[in-house]
Structures are given as structure tokens and as C-alpha cells.
Coordinates of C-alpha atoms in Angstrom, one line a residue:
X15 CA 0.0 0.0 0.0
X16 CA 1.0 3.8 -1.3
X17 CA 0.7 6.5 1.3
X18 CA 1.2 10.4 0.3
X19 CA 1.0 12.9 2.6
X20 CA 0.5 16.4 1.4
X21 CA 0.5 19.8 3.0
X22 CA -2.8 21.7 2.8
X23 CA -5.0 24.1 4.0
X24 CA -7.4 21.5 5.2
X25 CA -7.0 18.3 7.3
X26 CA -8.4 15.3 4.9
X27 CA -7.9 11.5 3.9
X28 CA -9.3 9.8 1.2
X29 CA -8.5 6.4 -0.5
X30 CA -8.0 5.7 -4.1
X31 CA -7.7 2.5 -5.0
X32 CA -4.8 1.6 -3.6
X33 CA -3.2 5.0 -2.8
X34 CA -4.2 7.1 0.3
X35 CA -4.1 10.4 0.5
X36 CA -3.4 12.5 3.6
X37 CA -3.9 15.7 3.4
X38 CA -2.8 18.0 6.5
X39 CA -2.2 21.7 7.6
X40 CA 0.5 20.8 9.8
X41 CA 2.9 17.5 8.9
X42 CA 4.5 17.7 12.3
X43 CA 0.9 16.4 13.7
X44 CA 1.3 12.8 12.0
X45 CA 4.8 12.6 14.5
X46 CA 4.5 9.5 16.7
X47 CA 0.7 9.1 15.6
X48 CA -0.5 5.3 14.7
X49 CA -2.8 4.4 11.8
X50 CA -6.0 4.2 14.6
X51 CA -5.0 7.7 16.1
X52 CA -4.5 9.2 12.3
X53 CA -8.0 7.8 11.1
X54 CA -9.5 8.7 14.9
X55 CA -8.2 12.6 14.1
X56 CA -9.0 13.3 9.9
X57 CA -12.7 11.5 11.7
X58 CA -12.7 14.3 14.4
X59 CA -11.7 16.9 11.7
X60 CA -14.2 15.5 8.7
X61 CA -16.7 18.8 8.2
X62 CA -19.1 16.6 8.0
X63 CA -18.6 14.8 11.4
X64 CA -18.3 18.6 13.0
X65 CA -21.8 19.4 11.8
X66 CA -24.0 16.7 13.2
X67 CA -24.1 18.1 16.7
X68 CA -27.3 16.6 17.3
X69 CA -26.2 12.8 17.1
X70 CA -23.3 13.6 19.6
X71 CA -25.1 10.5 22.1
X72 CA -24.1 8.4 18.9
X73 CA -20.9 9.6 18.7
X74 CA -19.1 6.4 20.8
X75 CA -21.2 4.3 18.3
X76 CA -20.1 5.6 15.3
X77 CA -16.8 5.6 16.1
X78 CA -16.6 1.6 17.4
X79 CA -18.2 1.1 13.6
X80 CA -15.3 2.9 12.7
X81 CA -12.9 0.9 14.1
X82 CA -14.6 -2.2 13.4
X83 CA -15.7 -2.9 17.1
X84 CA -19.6 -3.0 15.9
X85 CA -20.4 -3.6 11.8
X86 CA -22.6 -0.8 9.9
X87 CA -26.1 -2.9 10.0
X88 CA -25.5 -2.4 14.2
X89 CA -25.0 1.2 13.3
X90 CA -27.8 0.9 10.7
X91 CA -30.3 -0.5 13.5
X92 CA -29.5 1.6 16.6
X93 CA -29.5 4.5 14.3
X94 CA -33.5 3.7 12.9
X95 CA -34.6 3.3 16.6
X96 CA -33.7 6.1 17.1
X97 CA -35.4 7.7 14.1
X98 CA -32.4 10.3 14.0
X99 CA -32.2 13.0 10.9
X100 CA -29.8 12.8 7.9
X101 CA -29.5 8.9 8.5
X102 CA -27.9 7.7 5.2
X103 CA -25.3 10.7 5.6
X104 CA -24.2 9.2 9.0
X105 CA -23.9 6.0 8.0
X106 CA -22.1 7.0 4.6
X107 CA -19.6 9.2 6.5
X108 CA -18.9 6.1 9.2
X109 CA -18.5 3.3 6.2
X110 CA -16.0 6.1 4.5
X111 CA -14.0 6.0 7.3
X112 CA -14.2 2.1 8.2
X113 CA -12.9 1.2 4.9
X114 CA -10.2 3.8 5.3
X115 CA -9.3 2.5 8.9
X116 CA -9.6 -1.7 7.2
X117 CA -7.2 -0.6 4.6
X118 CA -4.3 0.6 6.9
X119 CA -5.2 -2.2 9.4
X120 CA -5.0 -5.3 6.4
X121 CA -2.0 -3.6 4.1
X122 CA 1.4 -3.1 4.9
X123 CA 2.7 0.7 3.9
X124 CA 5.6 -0.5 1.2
X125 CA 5.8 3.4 0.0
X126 CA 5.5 6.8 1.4
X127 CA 5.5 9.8 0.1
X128 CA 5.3 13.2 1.6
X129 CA 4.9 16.6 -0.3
X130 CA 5.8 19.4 1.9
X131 CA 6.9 23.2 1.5
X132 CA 10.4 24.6 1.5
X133 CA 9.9 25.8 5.4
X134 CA 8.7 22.2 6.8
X135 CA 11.7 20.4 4.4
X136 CA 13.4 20.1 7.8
X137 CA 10.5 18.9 9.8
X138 CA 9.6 16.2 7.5
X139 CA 13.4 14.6 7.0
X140 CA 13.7 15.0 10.5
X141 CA 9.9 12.8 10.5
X142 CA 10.9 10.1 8.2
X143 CA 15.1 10.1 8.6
X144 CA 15.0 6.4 10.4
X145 CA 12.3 5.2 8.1
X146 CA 13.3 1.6 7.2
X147 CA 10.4 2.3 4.0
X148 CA 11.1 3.6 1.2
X149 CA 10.5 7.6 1.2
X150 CA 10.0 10.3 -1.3
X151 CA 9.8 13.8 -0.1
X152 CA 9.0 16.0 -3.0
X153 CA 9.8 19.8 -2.8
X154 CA 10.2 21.8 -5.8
X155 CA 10.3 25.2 -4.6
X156 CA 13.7 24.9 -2.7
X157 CA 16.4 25.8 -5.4
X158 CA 19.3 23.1 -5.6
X159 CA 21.9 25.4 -4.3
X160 CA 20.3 26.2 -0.9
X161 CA 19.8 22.2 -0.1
X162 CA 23.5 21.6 0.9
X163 CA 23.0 23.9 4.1
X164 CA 19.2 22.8 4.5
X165 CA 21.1 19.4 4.7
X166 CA 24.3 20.9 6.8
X167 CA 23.2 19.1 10.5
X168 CA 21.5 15.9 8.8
X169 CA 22.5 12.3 9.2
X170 CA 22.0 11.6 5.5
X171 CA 23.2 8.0 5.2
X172 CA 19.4 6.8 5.1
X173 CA 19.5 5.2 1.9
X174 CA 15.4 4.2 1.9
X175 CA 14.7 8.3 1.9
X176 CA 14.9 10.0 -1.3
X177 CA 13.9 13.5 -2.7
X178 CA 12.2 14.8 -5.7
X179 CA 14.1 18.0 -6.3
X180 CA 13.5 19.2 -9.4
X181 CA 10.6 18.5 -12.0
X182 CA 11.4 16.2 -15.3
X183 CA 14.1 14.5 -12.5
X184 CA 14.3 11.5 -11.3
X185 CA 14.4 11.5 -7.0
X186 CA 17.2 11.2 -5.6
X187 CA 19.1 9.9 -1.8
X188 CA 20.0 12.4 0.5
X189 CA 23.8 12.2 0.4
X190 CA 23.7 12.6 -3.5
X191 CA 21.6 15.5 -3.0
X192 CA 23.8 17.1 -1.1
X193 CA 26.8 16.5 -3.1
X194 CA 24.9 17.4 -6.4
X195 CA 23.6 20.9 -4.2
X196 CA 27.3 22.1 -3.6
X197 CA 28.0 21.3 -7.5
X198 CA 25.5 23.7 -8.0
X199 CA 26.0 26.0 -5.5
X200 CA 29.7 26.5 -6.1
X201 CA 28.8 27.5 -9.6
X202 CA 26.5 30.0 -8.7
X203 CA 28.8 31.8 -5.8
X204 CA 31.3 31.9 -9.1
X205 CA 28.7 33.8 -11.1
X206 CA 27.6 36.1 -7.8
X207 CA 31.3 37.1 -8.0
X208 CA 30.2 39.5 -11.0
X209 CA 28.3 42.2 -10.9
X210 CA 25.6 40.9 -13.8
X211 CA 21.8 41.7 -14.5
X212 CA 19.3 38.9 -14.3
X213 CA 19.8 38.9 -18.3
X214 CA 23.4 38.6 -18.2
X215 CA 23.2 35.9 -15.9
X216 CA 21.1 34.2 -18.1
X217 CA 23.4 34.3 -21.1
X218 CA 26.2 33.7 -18.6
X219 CA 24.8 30.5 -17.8
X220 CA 23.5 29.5 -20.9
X221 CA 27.1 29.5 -22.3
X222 CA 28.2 27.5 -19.4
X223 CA 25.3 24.8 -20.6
X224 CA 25.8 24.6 -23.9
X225 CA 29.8 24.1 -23.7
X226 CA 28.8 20.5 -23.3
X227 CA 28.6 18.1 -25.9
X228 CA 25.1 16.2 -26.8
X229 CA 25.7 12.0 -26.3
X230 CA 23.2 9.8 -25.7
X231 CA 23.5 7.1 -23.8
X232 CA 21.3 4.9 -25.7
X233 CA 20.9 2.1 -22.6
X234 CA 19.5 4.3 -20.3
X235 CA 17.9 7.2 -21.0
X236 CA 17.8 8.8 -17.1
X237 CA 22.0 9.3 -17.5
X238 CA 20.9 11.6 -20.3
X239 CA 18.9 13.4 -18.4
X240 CA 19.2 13.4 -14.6
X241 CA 21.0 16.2 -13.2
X242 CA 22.8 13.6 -10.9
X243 CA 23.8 11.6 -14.0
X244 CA 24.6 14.4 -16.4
X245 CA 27.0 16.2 -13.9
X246 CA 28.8 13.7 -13.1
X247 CA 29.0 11.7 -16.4
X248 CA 29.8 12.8 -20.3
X249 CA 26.2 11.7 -21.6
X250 CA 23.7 14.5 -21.9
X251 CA 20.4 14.8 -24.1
X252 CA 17.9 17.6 -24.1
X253 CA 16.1 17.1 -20.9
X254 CA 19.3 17.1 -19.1
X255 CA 20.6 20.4 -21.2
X256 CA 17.3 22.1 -20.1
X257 CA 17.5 20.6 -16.5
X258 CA 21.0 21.8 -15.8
X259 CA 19.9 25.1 -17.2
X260 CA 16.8 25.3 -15.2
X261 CA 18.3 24.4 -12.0
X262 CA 21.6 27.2 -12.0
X263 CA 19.0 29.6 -12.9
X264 CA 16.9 28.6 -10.1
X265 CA 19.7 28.9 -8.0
X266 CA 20.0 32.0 -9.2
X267 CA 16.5 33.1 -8.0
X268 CA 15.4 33.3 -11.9
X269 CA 12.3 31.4 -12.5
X270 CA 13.1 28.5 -14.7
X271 CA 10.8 24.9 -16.4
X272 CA 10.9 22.7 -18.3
X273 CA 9.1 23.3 -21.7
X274 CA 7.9 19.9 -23.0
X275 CA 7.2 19.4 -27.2
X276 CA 4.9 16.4 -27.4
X277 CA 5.4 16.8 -31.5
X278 CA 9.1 17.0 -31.3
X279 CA 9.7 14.9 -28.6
X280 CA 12.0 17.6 -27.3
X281 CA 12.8 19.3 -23.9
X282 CA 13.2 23.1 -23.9
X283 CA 13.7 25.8 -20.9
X284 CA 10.7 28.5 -19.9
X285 CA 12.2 31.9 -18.0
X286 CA 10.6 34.7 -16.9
X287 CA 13.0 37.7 -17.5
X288 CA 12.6 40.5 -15.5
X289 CA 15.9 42.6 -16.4
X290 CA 14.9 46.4 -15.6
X291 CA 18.6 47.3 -17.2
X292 CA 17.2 46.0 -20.5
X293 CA 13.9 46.5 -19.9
X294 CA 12.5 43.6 -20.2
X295 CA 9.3 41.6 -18.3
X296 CA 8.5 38.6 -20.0
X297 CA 8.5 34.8 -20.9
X298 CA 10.7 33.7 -22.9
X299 CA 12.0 30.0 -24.3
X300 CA 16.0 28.9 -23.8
X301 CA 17.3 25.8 -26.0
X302 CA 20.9 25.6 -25.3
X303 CA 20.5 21.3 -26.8
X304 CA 20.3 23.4 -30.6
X305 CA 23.2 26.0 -29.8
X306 CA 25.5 23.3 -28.2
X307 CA 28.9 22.7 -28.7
X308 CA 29.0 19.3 -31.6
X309 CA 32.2 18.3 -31.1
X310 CA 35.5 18.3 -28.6
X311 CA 37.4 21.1 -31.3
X312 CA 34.7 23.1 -31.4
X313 CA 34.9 27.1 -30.2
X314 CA 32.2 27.9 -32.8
X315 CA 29.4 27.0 -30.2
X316 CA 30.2 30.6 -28.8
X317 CA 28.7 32.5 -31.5
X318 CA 25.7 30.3 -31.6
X319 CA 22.6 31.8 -30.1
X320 CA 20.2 30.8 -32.5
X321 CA 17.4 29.5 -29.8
X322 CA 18.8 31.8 -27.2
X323 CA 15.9 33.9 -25.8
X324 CA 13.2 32.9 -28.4
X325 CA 9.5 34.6 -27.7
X326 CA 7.1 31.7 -27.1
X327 CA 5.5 32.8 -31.0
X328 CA 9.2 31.6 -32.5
X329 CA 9.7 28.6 -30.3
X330 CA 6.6 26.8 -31.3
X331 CA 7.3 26.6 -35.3
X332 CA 10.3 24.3 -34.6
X333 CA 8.8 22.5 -31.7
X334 CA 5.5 22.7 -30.6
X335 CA 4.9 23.0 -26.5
X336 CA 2.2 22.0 -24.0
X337 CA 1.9 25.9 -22.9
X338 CA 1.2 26.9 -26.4
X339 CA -1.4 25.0 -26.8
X340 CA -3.2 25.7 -23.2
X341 CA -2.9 29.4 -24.1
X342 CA -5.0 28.8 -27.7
X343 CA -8.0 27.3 -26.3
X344 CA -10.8 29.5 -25.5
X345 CA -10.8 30.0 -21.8
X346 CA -14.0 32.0 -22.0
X347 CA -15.9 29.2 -23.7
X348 CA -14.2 26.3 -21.0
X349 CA -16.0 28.8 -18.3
X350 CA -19.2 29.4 -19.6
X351 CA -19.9 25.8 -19.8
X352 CA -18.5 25.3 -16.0
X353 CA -21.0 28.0 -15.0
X354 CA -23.6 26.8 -16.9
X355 CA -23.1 23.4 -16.3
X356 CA -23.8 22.6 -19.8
X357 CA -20.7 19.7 -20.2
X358 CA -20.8 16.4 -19.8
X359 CA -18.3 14.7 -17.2
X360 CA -15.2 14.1 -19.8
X361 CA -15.7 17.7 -21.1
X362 CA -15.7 19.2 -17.3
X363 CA -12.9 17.1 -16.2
X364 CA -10.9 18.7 -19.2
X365 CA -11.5 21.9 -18.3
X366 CA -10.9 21.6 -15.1
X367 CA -7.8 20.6 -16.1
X368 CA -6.9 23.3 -18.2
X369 CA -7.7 26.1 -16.0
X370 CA -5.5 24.6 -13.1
X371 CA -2.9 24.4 -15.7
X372 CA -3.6 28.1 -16.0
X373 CA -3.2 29.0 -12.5
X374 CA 0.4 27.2 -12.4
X375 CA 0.9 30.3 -15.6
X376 CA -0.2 32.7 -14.2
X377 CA 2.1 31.7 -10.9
X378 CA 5.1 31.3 -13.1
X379 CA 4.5 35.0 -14.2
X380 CA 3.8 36.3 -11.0
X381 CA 0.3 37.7 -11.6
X382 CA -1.7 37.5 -8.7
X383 CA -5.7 35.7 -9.6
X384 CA -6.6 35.5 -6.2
X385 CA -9.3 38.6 -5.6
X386 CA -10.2 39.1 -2.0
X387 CA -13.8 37.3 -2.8
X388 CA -11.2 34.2 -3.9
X389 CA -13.5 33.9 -7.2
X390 CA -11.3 32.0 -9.0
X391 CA -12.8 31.6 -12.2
X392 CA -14.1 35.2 -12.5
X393 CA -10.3 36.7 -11.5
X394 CA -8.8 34.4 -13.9
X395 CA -11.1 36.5 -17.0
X396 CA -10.4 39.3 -15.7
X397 CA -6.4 38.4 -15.8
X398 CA -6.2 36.2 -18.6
X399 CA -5.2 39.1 -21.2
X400 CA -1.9 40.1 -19.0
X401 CA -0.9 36.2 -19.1
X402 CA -1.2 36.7 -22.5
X403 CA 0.9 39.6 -22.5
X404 CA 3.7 38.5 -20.4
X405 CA 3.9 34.9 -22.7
X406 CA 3.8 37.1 -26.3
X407 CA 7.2 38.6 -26.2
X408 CA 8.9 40.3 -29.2
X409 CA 12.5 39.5 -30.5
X410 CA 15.4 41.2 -28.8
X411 CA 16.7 44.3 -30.7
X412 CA 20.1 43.8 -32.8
X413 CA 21.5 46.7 -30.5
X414 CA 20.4 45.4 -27.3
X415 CA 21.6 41.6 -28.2
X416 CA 25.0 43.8 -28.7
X417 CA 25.1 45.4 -25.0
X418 CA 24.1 42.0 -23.8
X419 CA 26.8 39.9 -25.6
X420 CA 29.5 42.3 -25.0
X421 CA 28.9 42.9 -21.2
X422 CA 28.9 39.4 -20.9
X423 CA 31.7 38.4 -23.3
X424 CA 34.1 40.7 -21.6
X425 CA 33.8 38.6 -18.0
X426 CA 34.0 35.0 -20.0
X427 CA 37.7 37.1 -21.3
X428 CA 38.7 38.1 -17.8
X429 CA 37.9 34.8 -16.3
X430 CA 39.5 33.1 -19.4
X431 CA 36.4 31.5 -20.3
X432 CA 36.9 33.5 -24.3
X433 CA 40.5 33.7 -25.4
X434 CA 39.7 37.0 -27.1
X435 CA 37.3 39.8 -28.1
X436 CA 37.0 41.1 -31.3
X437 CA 34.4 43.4 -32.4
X438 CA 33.9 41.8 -35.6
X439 CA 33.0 38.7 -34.3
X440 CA 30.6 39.9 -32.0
X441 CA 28.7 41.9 -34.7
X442 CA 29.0 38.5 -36.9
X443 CA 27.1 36.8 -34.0
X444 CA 24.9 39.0 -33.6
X445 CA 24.0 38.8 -37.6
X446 CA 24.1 35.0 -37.5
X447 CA 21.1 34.9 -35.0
X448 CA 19.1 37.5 -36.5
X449 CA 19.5 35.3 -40.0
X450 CA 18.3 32.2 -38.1
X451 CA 15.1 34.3 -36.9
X452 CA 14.5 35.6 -40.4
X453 CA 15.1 32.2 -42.1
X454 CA 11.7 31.0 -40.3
X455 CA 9.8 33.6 -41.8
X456 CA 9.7 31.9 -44.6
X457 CA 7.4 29.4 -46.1
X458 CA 8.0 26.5 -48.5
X459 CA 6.6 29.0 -51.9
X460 CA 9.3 31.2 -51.2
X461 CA 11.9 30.9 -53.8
X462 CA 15.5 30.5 -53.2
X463 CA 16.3 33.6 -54.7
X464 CA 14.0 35.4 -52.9
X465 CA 15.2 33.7 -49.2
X466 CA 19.2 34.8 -50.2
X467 CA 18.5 38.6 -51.1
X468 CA 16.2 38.7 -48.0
X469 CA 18.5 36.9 -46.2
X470 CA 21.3 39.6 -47.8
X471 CA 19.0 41.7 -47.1
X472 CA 19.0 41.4 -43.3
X473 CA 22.7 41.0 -43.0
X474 CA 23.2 44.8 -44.4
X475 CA 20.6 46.2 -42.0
X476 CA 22.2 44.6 -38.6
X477 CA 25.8 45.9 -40.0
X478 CA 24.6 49.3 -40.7
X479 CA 22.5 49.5 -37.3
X480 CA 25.6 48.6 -35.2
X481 CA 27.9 50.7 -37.4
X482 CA 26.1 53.9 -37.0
X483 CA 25.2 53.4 -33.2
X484 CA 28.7 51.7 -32.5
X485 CA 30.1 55.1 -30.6
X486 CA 26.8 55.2 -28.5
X487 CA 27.0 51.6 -27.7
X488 CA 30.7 51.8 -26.8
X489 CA 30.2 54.7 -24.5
X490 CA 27.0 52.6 -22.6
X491 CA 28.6 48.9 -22.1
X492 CA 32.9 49.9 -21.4
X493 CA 33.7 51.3 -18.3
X494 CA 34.3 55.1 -18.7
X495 CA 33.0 54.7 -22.4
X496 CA 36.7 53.5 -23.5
X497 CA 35.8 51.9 -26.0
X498 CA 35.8 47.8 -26.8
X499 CA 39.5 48.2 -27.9
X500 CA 40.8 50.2 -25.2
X501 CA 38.8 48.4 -22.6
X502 CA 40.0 44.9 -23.3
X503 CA 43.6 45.9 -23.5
X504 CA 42.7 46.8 -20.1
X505 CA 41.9 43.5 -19.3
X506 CA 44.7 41.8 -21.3
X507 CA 46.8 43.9 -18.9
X508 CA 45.4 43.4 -15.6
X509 CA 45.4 39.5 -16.4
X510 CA 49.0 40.0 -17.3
X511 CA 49.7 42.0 -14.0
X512 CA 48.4 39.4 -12.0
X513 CA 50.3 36.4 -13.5
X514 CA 53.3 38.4 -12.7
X515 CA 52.4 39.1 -9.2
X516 CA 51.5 34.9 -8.7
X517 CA 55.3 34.3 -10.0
X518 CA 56.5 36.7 -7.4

């Protein structure tokens, strides 16, 4: 028998099949509590139970059928001399619990697991740490970097408890988690080191990503995609590219997901970027698998930024995502008929569905839908225009894809991530990914002649934008408005200074 326990507003059990299902404001409750003192308690707190003050002579009663000390016809008859009000709901709620209570007392508990916030991680590992049965806890809104000190005065030998870290992850023991937490973290305090907008960190990190080369491990596919695996091993497939992403970001306290293509079979990255320096606020899709490095001799993967920072619009033509398609049905329509209770059970369970999927959306973008009257489907209208919004991003500027590169290029050259700088490069980078935007603009009719002089075309423009601002642009990203030539000679001599000062 399955047992997951999940924090909640409300105190609750139920039973599915074979799964039950505790639901409770306050984990620490279930410490030291048996299976007849749990089933005793979510009895005491049922709503249901609360209300039928006027049956409290019964109470004893309904409570031994509970526990199996008297069956439900006993209940059934003592009940009907009694002649007592709402009868079937009484004897519905005690045969609820009796089969609850049955199914702990006949099944062993093989598996738990518990679902818990970031401020009761502690509590719960501190619950279940001498469990002999196999654990899960599952917490996905601690970022990896902060577990290795959540984890700092823990025994964390217990092999049987794991932890579901991250989503599209496989869960993982305690002691790897920790290890795989100061991986993490240690790459983070390296990019803290730097004075870098959210943006910049973004591209910062995405160039640390996509230096790895994509090899499949064709035996088993979670060493391609675990971040456990993929840190410690060479393999590495998309999942794991966007995984890695996602979690240094997350670390980063950048909002990061995975972004699943059904149609492509394909794992991509989902970020909200809220950069006030570039003056951005919006979603926006990361594929650092596409931009990767191919092979051992490359140092072309640097100028690669093809599906860096794609609006949601873009990302879908080459591989089409599960968000995508939740923001083209009509919301308005899936309410109406939820109001109106004019859908059958399949159609209500769907959109059901499809508005909770919502809500995680408009979480991710940080737009509150929860009015003071808590009106859920109502607030979510009234808001659905501004998730729009925030997921229908345009394409970065040519000028401000400039500022970003450079400011970030010019700490990969001091920490000798880049060998050099050359302002010709960058501005070929920056044409290169404005030819791989154009390039999907066109159709199949379009002629080859037509695609090259566009294409031509397009090159020119980006050229002659840079060229004519390149003064102004100069002035904004080097320090004192040097200029790119001046300013990396400064580097090239402060890196030199300090070699000499290490031989000294």
C-alpha cells in the first residue's frame, strides 16, 4: 500500500484504489501518531462529522463502527430506533472511514511519500530520517543550491529516503543530493562574483550549458537526463541540457521549467526575464541542446545563439509546447460551460484541467488571480489578457543583443572563459542569430532567390545598425565609455599583472 501525505489548507484523507491520500495543515501532527490515532483525528476533523451536533449521544457508536468494534447494520439499527435526521449521511460518512481505517489495518505501507513546503523540508526529513520504508519527499520550490545547508546538520546515510528535487528529474538519496547541491551552488557563488543583470546571468549561464557536448546514452535514458547523472557523467540529451539550465538559474532566483514538445519529442527551458537594465518583463524560451557545442574542437558553439531567448511565437514553429497550446483554447468558452453546467463529465474534467494548468501560468509570471472574494474563475477572466501579454514577447533588438553579448563576453575574457574579443565577431554573432530568426519567416513557396537577397537583405541592416550606433553603444557597455579596444587591453593587462604578481 501507497501512502502520500501532502500539505494543505485543510486536514483530509481519502482512499483511491490503492493510494491514500493525507492531506494536513500541519505535517508535524502525524509525529509518533499510529494508523487508529491518524483515522481517529482526519474523523474528528471531517466537516461533516463537525456538523452533526445533534447525534453527539451516537458519537461512541459511530466511532466503534469505525474501528470495526460493531459492523454498519449495528449502526444501521441503533440509528433507525432512534429515528435520527440525515441517516444515510451518517452511515455514509462512518463506512467512508471504516474502509479507510480496514485498509491501513489489512496492508502493509511498502511506500510513502510526503509533499511538503520549503519551510517544513526540515521537519519532515527530520519525521521520516529512520524510516526503514522507502521515502520520497518531494519539494520543488527549494532551489538546488540552498539544499547543501538545509542538509548541513543531517545524518544523511538513510538510503530508503529520497527526494524529488526538481521537476522532469528522477528522486534522488540524501547524500547525492547534497553533493549534487554544492555542484550547483559553487557555480553559482562563481557567477555572484560579478556584478551581472538577471539577463546577463542568463546568457552567462547558458554559455556555461551549452559548452557540453550532446551524447546519448542509448541504454538508459535517465544518465541523459538526470542532473545527478549528467553532472557527473559525459552523456547529456535535451532534458538534461534544459534541466542543468533550469536548475543554476533557479539557484540564481530566476524562475526556470521545463518546456515539453509532445510533436518533437523535445525538452526546452521556460524563464521569466525580469531585467529592468534591459527593460524587459516577460517569458521567454531557452534551447541551449540546438546552440551546443558538436564536437571536442569546437569554439564555434560561442557564436551560436540561434534558440537563445526565443518569444514563445518563434519557439513553437520548430517544436511545438504544451503551454502553447493551453494558451489557444478558449478560456471563455471552458467557463461558460463550468458556470452553466452545460458539459458532460469528460468535457468538465478537461476543463478543469486546463484552468488549473492556468493558474500554475499565471504563478510562473507572477500575476496574482486570487481577488479578496477568492473567485477563481471570475479573477482568472479578468487576468487572462496580462498572461497573455507577459507569454507574447517580441524579439530582442540587434543593439540590445549587442550590449548583452558584450557585457557578458568581456567577464567569460577576464575569467579566461573566451581567449579574445573582437568586435567583428561579436557583430557577426549578432547577424548570425538574427539570420536564423528571419530564415523561419519563410514558407516553403518562397523561392531561393527570394530567401538569399532577403537573407542579404538582413545582414546589411544589422551591419549598418551597429555601425552607425557603435560610438553610442561603446560609451554605454565599457567602463568610462573606453571603447571595446581600449577596454579589453585593459583586461589583457590586468590579467597580465596578476600572473606576474602569482610568480613573485
Amino acid at each position: 500500500m501507497e501512502v502520500k501525505v501532502i500539505e494543505a489548507k485543510n486536514n483530509e484523507i481519502r482512499l483511491v484504489e490503492d493510494i491514500l491520500l493525507i492531506y494536513v495543515k500541519d505535517i508535524n501532527l502525524l509525529r509518533n501518531m499510529n494508523k487508529e490515532q491518524l483515522v481517529e483525528f482526519m474523523f474528528n476533523e471531517n466537516e461533516i462529522v463537525k456538523s452533526l451536533s445533534f447525534v453527539r449521544e451516537f458519537k461512541d457508536s459511530i466511532r466503534n463502527c469505525v474501528f470495526d468494534i460493531i459492523s454498519v447494520n449495528e449502526l444501521r439499527d441503533l440509528i433507525e430506533s432512534k429515528e435520527v435526521p440525515l441517516y444515510s449521511l451518517i452511515i455514509s460518512t462512518a463506512t467512508y472511514y471504516k474502509k479507510i481505517y480496514l485498509a491501513l489495518k489489512r496492508n502493509a505501507i511498502d511506500e510513502v511519500s510526503i509533499e511538503c513546503s520549503k519551510e517544513n523540508f526540515v521537519n519532515v526529513i527530520s519525521l521520516v530520517n529512520n524510516e526503514t520504508r522507502n521515502v520520497t519527499i518531494k519539494c520543488h520550490d527549494i532551489s538546488l543550491k540552498e539544499y547543501s545547508e538545509l542538509l548541513k546538520d543531517i545524518n544523511v546515510s538513510n538510503k530508503n529516503v529520497k527526494v524529488d528535487y526538481q521537476e522532469a528529474n528522477t528522486p534522488i538519496k540524501l547524500n547525492t543530493l547534497h553533493d549534487l547541491s554544492l555542484f550547483i551552488g559553487n557555480i553559482v557563488s562563481d557567477i555572484n562574483k560579478y556584478n551581472l543583470s538577471d539577463l546577463e546571468k542568463i546568457m552567462y549561464v547558458y554559455d556555461i550549458v551549452k559548452y557540453r557536448i550532446y551524447n546519448k546514452d542509448e541504454d538508459n535514458y535517465l544518465n541523459n537526463r538526470d542532473l545527478d547523472k549528467v553532472t557527473s557523467g559525459n552523456t547529456i540529451v535535451c532534458s538534461g541540457f534544459s534541466n542543468l539550465f533550469n536548475a543554476i538559474l533557479m539557484s540564481l532566483d530566476i524562475k526556470a521549467m521545463p518546456l515539453i514538445s509532445k510533436t518533437a519529442n523535445h525538452q526546452r527551458s521556460i524563464v521569466y526575464v525580469n531585467d529592468s537594465k534591459y527593460d524587459i518583463d516577460g517569458i521567454y524560451v531557452f534551447d541551449p541542446t540546438w546552440d551546443c557545442r558538436k564536437k571536442e574542437s569546437e569554439n564555434y558553439y560561442l557564436e551560436r545563439y540561434n534558440y537563445f531567448m526565443m518569444p514563445l511565437s518563434r519557439s513553437k514553429i520548430t517544436a511545438y509546447d504544451e503551454i502553447s497550446r493551453l494558451l489557444e483554447v478558449n478560456v471563455k468558452d471552458i467557463i461558460k460551460k463550468i458556470y452553466g453546467y452545460s458539459c458532460n463529465d469528460e468535457e468538465l474534467m478537461s476543463g478543469v484541467f486546463v484552468l488549473n494548468e492556468l493558474e500554475n501560468l499565471f504563478g510562473f509570471a507572477e500575476i496574482d488571480i486570487f481577488n479578496e472574494h477568492d473567485d477563481r474563475l471570475s479573477s482568472i477572466m479578468e487576468n487572462y489578457s496580462n498572461l497573455v501579454k507577459k507569454y507574447d514577447q517580441n524579439e530582442l533588438s540587434s543593439t540590445i543583443f549587442f550590449k548583452l553579448l558584450y557585457r557578458v563576453r568581456r567577464i567569460e575574457f577576464n575569467n579566461a572563459a573566451v581567449s579574445d574579443i573582437d568586435l567583428y565577431d561579436l557583430i557577426s554573432t549578432v547577424v548570425s542569430r538574427e539570420l536564423s530568426i528571419k530564415r523561419l519567416e519563410y514558407d516553403k513557396d518562397t523561392s531561393p532567390i527570394e530567401k538569399l537577397l532577403g537573407l542579404f537583405m538582413v545582414e546589411d541592416d544589422v551591419k549598418e545598425i551597429i555601425s552607425k550606433n557603435i560610438k553610442s553603444l561603446e560609451r554605454e557597455i565599457t567602463p568610462n565609455g573606453v571603447g571595446i579596444e581600449r577596454d579589453t587591453t585593459n583586461i589583457k593587462l590586468i590579467k597580465t599583472l596578476k600572473k606576474i604578481n602569482e610568480i613573485k
